[in-house]
Tab-separated table of C-alpha atoms in Angstrom:
chain	number	residue	atom	x	y	z
A	24	MET	CA	3.943	-45.568	-4.766
A	25	ASN	CA	3.265	-43.067	-1.976
A	26	VAL	CA	-0.407	-42.071	-1.983
A	27	LYS	CA	-1.667	-39.695	0.718
A	28	MET	CA	-4.707	-41.368	2.263
A	29	GLU	CA	-6.157	-42.091	5.706
A	30	ASP	CA	-4.110	-44.886	7.281
A	31	SER	CA	-6.781	-47.572	7.751
A	32	TRP	CA	-7.657	-47.375	4.057
A	33	LYS	CA	-4.056	-47.044	2.914
A	34	GLN	CA	-3.079	-50.267	4.693
A	35	ARG	CA	-5.790	-52.197	2.855
A	36	LEU	CA	-5.547	-50.526	-0.547
A	37	SER	CA	-1.758	-50.218	-0.848
A	38	PRO	CA	-1.514	-53.317	-3.102
A	39	GLU	CA	-3.591	-51.409	-5.670
A	40	PHE	CA	-1.060	-48.564	-5.725
A	41	GLU	CA	1.593	-50.885	-7.142
A	42	LYS	CA	-0.533	-52.238	-9.983
A	43	GLU	CA	0.073	-51.107	-13.544
A	44	TYR	CA	-3.415	-49.671	-14.031
A	45	PHE	CA	-2.996	-47.416	-10.976
A	46	LYS	CA	0.416	-46.159	-12.069
A	47	ASN	CA	-1.053	-45.303	-15.479
A	48	LEU	CA	-4.015	-43.633	-13.766
A	49	VAL	CA	-1.713	-41.461	-11.639
A	50	GLU	CA	0.170	-40.292	-14.720
A	51	PHE	CA	-3.090	-39.484	-16.516
A	52	VAL	CA	-4.518	-37.566	-13.541
A	53	LYS	CA	-1.285	-35.623	-12.933
A	54	ASN	CA	-1.233	-34.554	-16.580
A	55	GLU	CA	-4.893	-33.520	-16.470
A	56	TYR	CA	-4.353	-31.316	-13.405
A	57	ALA	CA	-1.217	-29.828	-14.987
A	58	THR	CA	-2.838	-28.957	-18.295
A	59	GLY	CA	-6.447	-28.026	-17.502
A	60	LYS	CA	-9.132	-27.437	-14.886
A	61	VAL	CA	-9.985	-30.611	-12.978
A	62	TYR	CA	-12.235	-31.238	-9.979
A	63	PRO	CA	-12.113	-31.749	-7.048
A	64	PRO	CA	-8.983	-29.878	-5.880
A	65	GLY	CA	-6.085	-32.334	-5.852
A	66	LYS	CA	-5.843	-32.494	-2.061
A	67	LEU	CA	-9.490	-33.649	-1.885
A	68	ILE	CA	-9.334	-36.554	-4.349
A	69	PHE	CA	-9.337	-39.071	-1.474
A	70	ASN	CA	-11.499	-36.961	0.854
A	71	ALA	CA	-14.157	-39.683	1.179
A	72	PHE	CA	-11.567	-41.991	2.761
A	73	ASP	CA	-10.051	-39.292	4.956
A	74	LYS	CA	-13.442	-38.336	6.377
A	75	CYS	CA	-14.684	-41.915	6.911
A	76	PRO	CA	-12.042	-44.435	8.090
A	77	PHE	CA	-12.485	-48.113	7.201
A	78	ASP	CA	-13.287	-49.259	10.735
A	79	GLU	CA	-16.014	-46.618	11.097
A	80	THR	CA	-17.745	-47.303	7.769
A	81	LYS	CA	-21.369	-48.338	8.300
A	82	VAL	CA	-23.060	-47.089	5.128
A	83	VAL	CA	-21.774	-46.722	1.547
A	84	ILE	CA	-23.474	-44.342	-0.892
A	85	LEU	CA	-22.099	-44.883	-4.368
A	86	GLY	CA	-22.047	-42.010	-6.848
A	87	GLN	CA	-20.712	-41.862	-10.392
A	88	ASP	CA	-18.586	-38.754	-11.135
A	89	PRO	CA	-17.630	-35.708	-9.068
A	90	TYR	CA	-19.635	-32.594	-9.869
A	91	HIS	CA	-17.994	-30.768	-12.785
A	92	GLY	CA	-19.099	-27.194	-11.987
A	93	ALA	CA	-16.921	-24.563	-10.321
A	94	GLY	CA	-16.652	-24.904	-6.546
A	95	GLN	CA	-18.973	-27.915	-6.275
A	96	ALA	CA	-16.868	-31.074	-6.013
A	97	MET	CA	-15.220	-31.718	-2.661
A	98	GLY	CA	-14.389	-35.411	-2.792
A	99	LEU	CA	-17.626	-36.760	-1.303
A	100	SER	CA	-20.317	-38.175	-3.595
A	101	PHE	CA	-23.425	-35.964	-3.932
A	102	SER	CA	-21.938	-33.389	-1.510
A	103	VAL	CA	-21.099	-29.751	-2.212
A	104	ASN	CA	-19.169	-27.152	-0.264
A	105	ASP	CA	-20.905	-24.784	2.148
A	106	GLY	CA	-22.385	-21.817	0.294
A	107	ILE	CA	-22.821	-23.748	-2.979
A	108	PRO	CA	-26.462	-24.323	-4.018
A	109	ALA	CA	-27.524	-27.966	-3.768
A	110	PRO	CA	-27.611	-29.626	-7.221
A	111	PRO	CA	-30.885	-31.267	-8.339
A	112	SER	CA	-29.920	-34.822	-7.267
A	113	LEU	CA	-29.022	-33.634	-3.784
A	114	ILE	CA	-32.269	-31.653	-3.532
A	115	ASN	CA	-34.177	-34.871	-4.278
A	116	ILE	CA	-32.135	-36.754	-1.671
A	117	PHE	CA	-33.061	-34.155	0.930
A	118	LYS	CA	-36.738	-34.283	-0.142
A	119	GLU	CA	-36.803	-38.057	0.344
A	120	ILE	CA	-35.158	-37.747	3.775
A	121	LYS	CA	-37.794	-35.204	4.770
A	122	ASP	CA	-40.619	-37.465	3.566
A	123	ASP	CA	-39.039	-40.555	5.147
A	124	LEU	CA	-37.860	-39.208	8.510
A	125	GLY	CA	-39.392	-35.755	8.849
A	126	VAL	CA	-35.955	-34.137	8.842
A	127	PRO	CA	-36.109	-30.543	7.527
A	128	VAL	CA	-34.146	-29.821	4.345
A	129	PRO	CA	-30.786	-28.416	5.516
A	130	LYS	CA	-29.422	-25.071	4.405
A	131	SER	CA	-26.071	-26.591	3.406
A	132	GLY	CA	-25.414	-29.390	0.929
A	133	ASN	CA	-22.142	-30.275	2.667
A	134	LEU	CA	-22.452	-33.945	3.672
A	135	GLU	CA	-19.320	-34.118	5.822
A	136	ARG	CA	-21.688	-34.557	8.751
A	137	TRP	CA	-22.727	-37.907	7.252
A	138	ALA	CA	-19.137	-38.967	6.569
A	139	ASN	CA	-18.224	-38.205	10.177
A	140	GLN	CA	-20.896	-40.692	11.290
A	141	GLY	CA	-19.613	-43.558	9.142
A	142	VAL	CA	-21.131	-42.901	5.709
A	143	LEU	CA	-18.607	-43.494	2.927
A	144	LEU	CA	-19.612	-41.132	0.112
A	145	LEU	CA	-17.779	-42.838	-2.735
A	146	ASN	CA	-17.782	-41.837	-6.382
A	147	ALA	CA	-16.884	-44.558	-8.891
A	148	THR	CA	-14.616	-42.032	-10.631
A	149	LEU	CA	-12.735	-39.680	-8.325
A	150	THR	CA	-11.790	-36.877	-10.732
A	151	VAL	CA	-13.375	-35.050	-13.684
A	152	ARG	CA	-12.551	-32.263	-16.142
A	153	ALA	CA	-14.405	-28.996	-15.647
A	154	SER	CA	-17.730	-28.983	-17.523
A	155	GLU	CA	-17.074	-32.456	-18.992
A	156	ALA	CA	-19.125	-35.093	-17.195
A	157	GLY	CA	-17.635	-38.571	-17.511
A	158	SER	CA	-14.329	-37.271	-18.878
A	159	HIS	CA	-12.232	-39.390	-16.478
A	160	GLN	CA	-14.242	-42.573	-16.775
A	161	LYS	CA	-12.512	-45.746	-18.008
A	162	LYS	CA	-9.071	-44.441	-17.092
A	163	GLY	CA	-8.598	-46.762	-14.103
A	164	TRP	CA	-10.637	-45.215	-11.318
A	165	GLU	CA	-13.341	-47.871	-11.690
A	166	ASN	CA	-10.759	-50.617	-11.049
A	167	PHE	CA	-9.672	-48.823	-7.900
A	168	THR	CA	-13.162	-48.216	-6.536
A	169	ASP	CA	-14.102	-51.829	-7.321
A	170	ALA	CA	-11.205	-52.791	-5.053
A	171	VAL	CA	-12.630	-50.506	-2.347
A	172	ILE	CA	-16.079	-52.104	-2.575
A	173	ARG	CA	-14.585	-55.597	-2.608
A	174	CYS	CA	-12.497	-54.778	0.456
A	175	ILE	CA	-15.545	-53.579	2.405
A	176	SER	CA	-17.638	-56.541	1.275
A	177	GLU	CA	-15.021	-59.120	2.228
A	178	GLU	CA	-13.571	-57.642	5.426
A	179	LYS	CA	-16.671	-56.163	7.067
A	180	GLU	CA	-20.161	-57.373	7.932
A	181	GLY	CA	-23.455	-55.535	8.208
A	182	VAL	CA	-22.689	-52.553	5.980
A	183	VAL	CA	-25.598	-50.787	4.250
A	184	PHE	CA	-24.950	-50.203	0.546
A	185	MET	CA	-27.214	-47.635	-1.120
A	186	LEU	CA	-27.123	-48.235	-4.873
A	187	TRP	CA	-29.025	-45.586	-6.799
A	188	GLY	CA	-29.406	-46.031	-10.545
A	189	LYS	CA	-28.251	-48.759	-12.909
A	190	TYR	CA	-24.612	-47.684	-12.881
A	191	ALA	CA	-24.289	-48.066	-9.104
A	192	GLN	CA	-26.315	-51.272	-9.110
A	193	ASP	CA	-24.106	-52.858	-11.773
A	194	LYS	CA	-21.022	-51.910	-9.790
A	195	GLY	CA	-22.584	-53.459	-6.699
A	196	ALA	CA	-22.537	-56.928	-8.258
A	197	ILE	CA	-19.330	-57.714	-6.319
A	198	ILE	CA	-20.983	-57.158	-2.903
A	199	ASN	CA	-21.708	-60.228	-0.772
A	200	THR	CA	-25.464	-59.915	-0.300
A	201	SER	CA	-25.527	-62.488	2.517
A	202	LYS	CA	-23.349	-60.265	4.738
A	203	HIS	CA	-24.638	-56.785	3.927
A	204	LEU	CA	-27.860	-54.857	3.293
A	205	ILE	CA	-28.299	-53.748	-0.314
A	206	LEU	CA	-30.810	-50.941	-0.932
A	207	LYS	CA	-31.590	-50.221	-4.601
A	208	ALA	CA	-33.532	-47.344	-6.131
A	209	LYS	CA	-33.700	-45.154	-9.203
A	210	HIS	CA	-31.065	-42.431	-9.339
A	211	PRO	CA	-32.155	-39.238	-7.515
A	212	SER	CA	-31.505	-37.057	-10.576
A	213	PRO	CA	-34.763	-35.354	-11.644
A	214	MET	CA	-35.271	-37.281	-14.890
A	215	ALA	CA	-34.986	-40.658	-13.146
A	216	ALA	CA	-36.543	-39.718	-9.803
A	217	ASN	CA	-39.635	-38.128	-11.320
A	218	SER	CA	-40.379	-41.291	-13.325
A	219	GLY	CA	-40.931	-43.262	-10.115
A	220	GLY	CA	-38.690	-45.511	-8.075
A	221	TRP	CA	-36.878	-42.891	-5.998
A	222	PHE	CA	-39.397	-41.063	-3.846
A	223	GLY	CA	-40.980	-43.285	-1.220
A	224	THR	CA	-38.202	-45.879	-1.149
A	225	LYS	CA	-37.423	-44.961	2.496
A	226	HIS	CA	-33.783	-45.977	2.257
A	227	PHE	CA	-32.760	-43.755	5.148
A	228	SER	CA	-35.166	-45.220	7.707
A	229	LYS	CA	-34.419	-48.736	6.430
A	230	ALA	CA	-30.691	-48.150	6.884
A	231	ASN	CA	-31.178	-46.870	10.424
A	232	GLU	CA	-33.458	-49.769	11.360
A	233	TYR	CA	-30.838	-52.228	10.092
A	234	LEU	CA	-28.033	-50.506	12.022
A	235	LEU	CA	-30.095	-50.412	15.221
A	236	ASN	CA	-30.900	-54.120	14.873
A	237	ARG	CA	-27.157	-54.777	14.742
A	238	GLY	CA	-26.547	-52.717	17.885
A	239	LEU	CA	-25.048	-49.789	15.988
A	240	SER	CA	-25.980	-46.133	16.310
A	241	PRO	CA	-28.248	-44.844	13.512
A	242	ILE	CA	-27.198	-42.074	11.148
A	243	ASN	CA	-28.458	-38.574	11.894
A	244	TRP	CA	-29.463	-37.808	8.329
């Protein structure tokens, strides 16, 4: 099956494209795009991989679903297009970065600048129906993104995995903790973050310290 994806990822993930679950997933997704409003735009489904090649991946931030509001989703977890107001979870991410590193809250919620530095912004589910959170869960995307995480865990060393909330932490069970840094926190959504366990976790400085200790350049958050 011919899937358009950045070459370094395609080489490693191509076995998944031939599996029955993925073929069924493709048919489901094609039908959804043909019959209704689905996000992100089709050409951006694999944007996280296109913006952050395998060999350059230093940090993985695992989200759940793409945003389901008009103009928001652009294929990178937690990120929105330029000119789109930052959603509440992203606002809390920026607040924590400011508290942790003193970095001013940016005007744009577009996180391509992180992806270009080696941050894989991966959602567990890569598509969603408009205004229907979770509508494409349990259709096969989770199998595929498990394969992505397993690939990184097995083939790389010294990657920082940021797992925010129970969903991401459960999915992170397949990561080899002896080879990688696992940072866990509450989800940055307001309900979870305001109950404690998000603010003050200092994940961004911890990630940079770990990268520097391994002789890698830190992320300009």
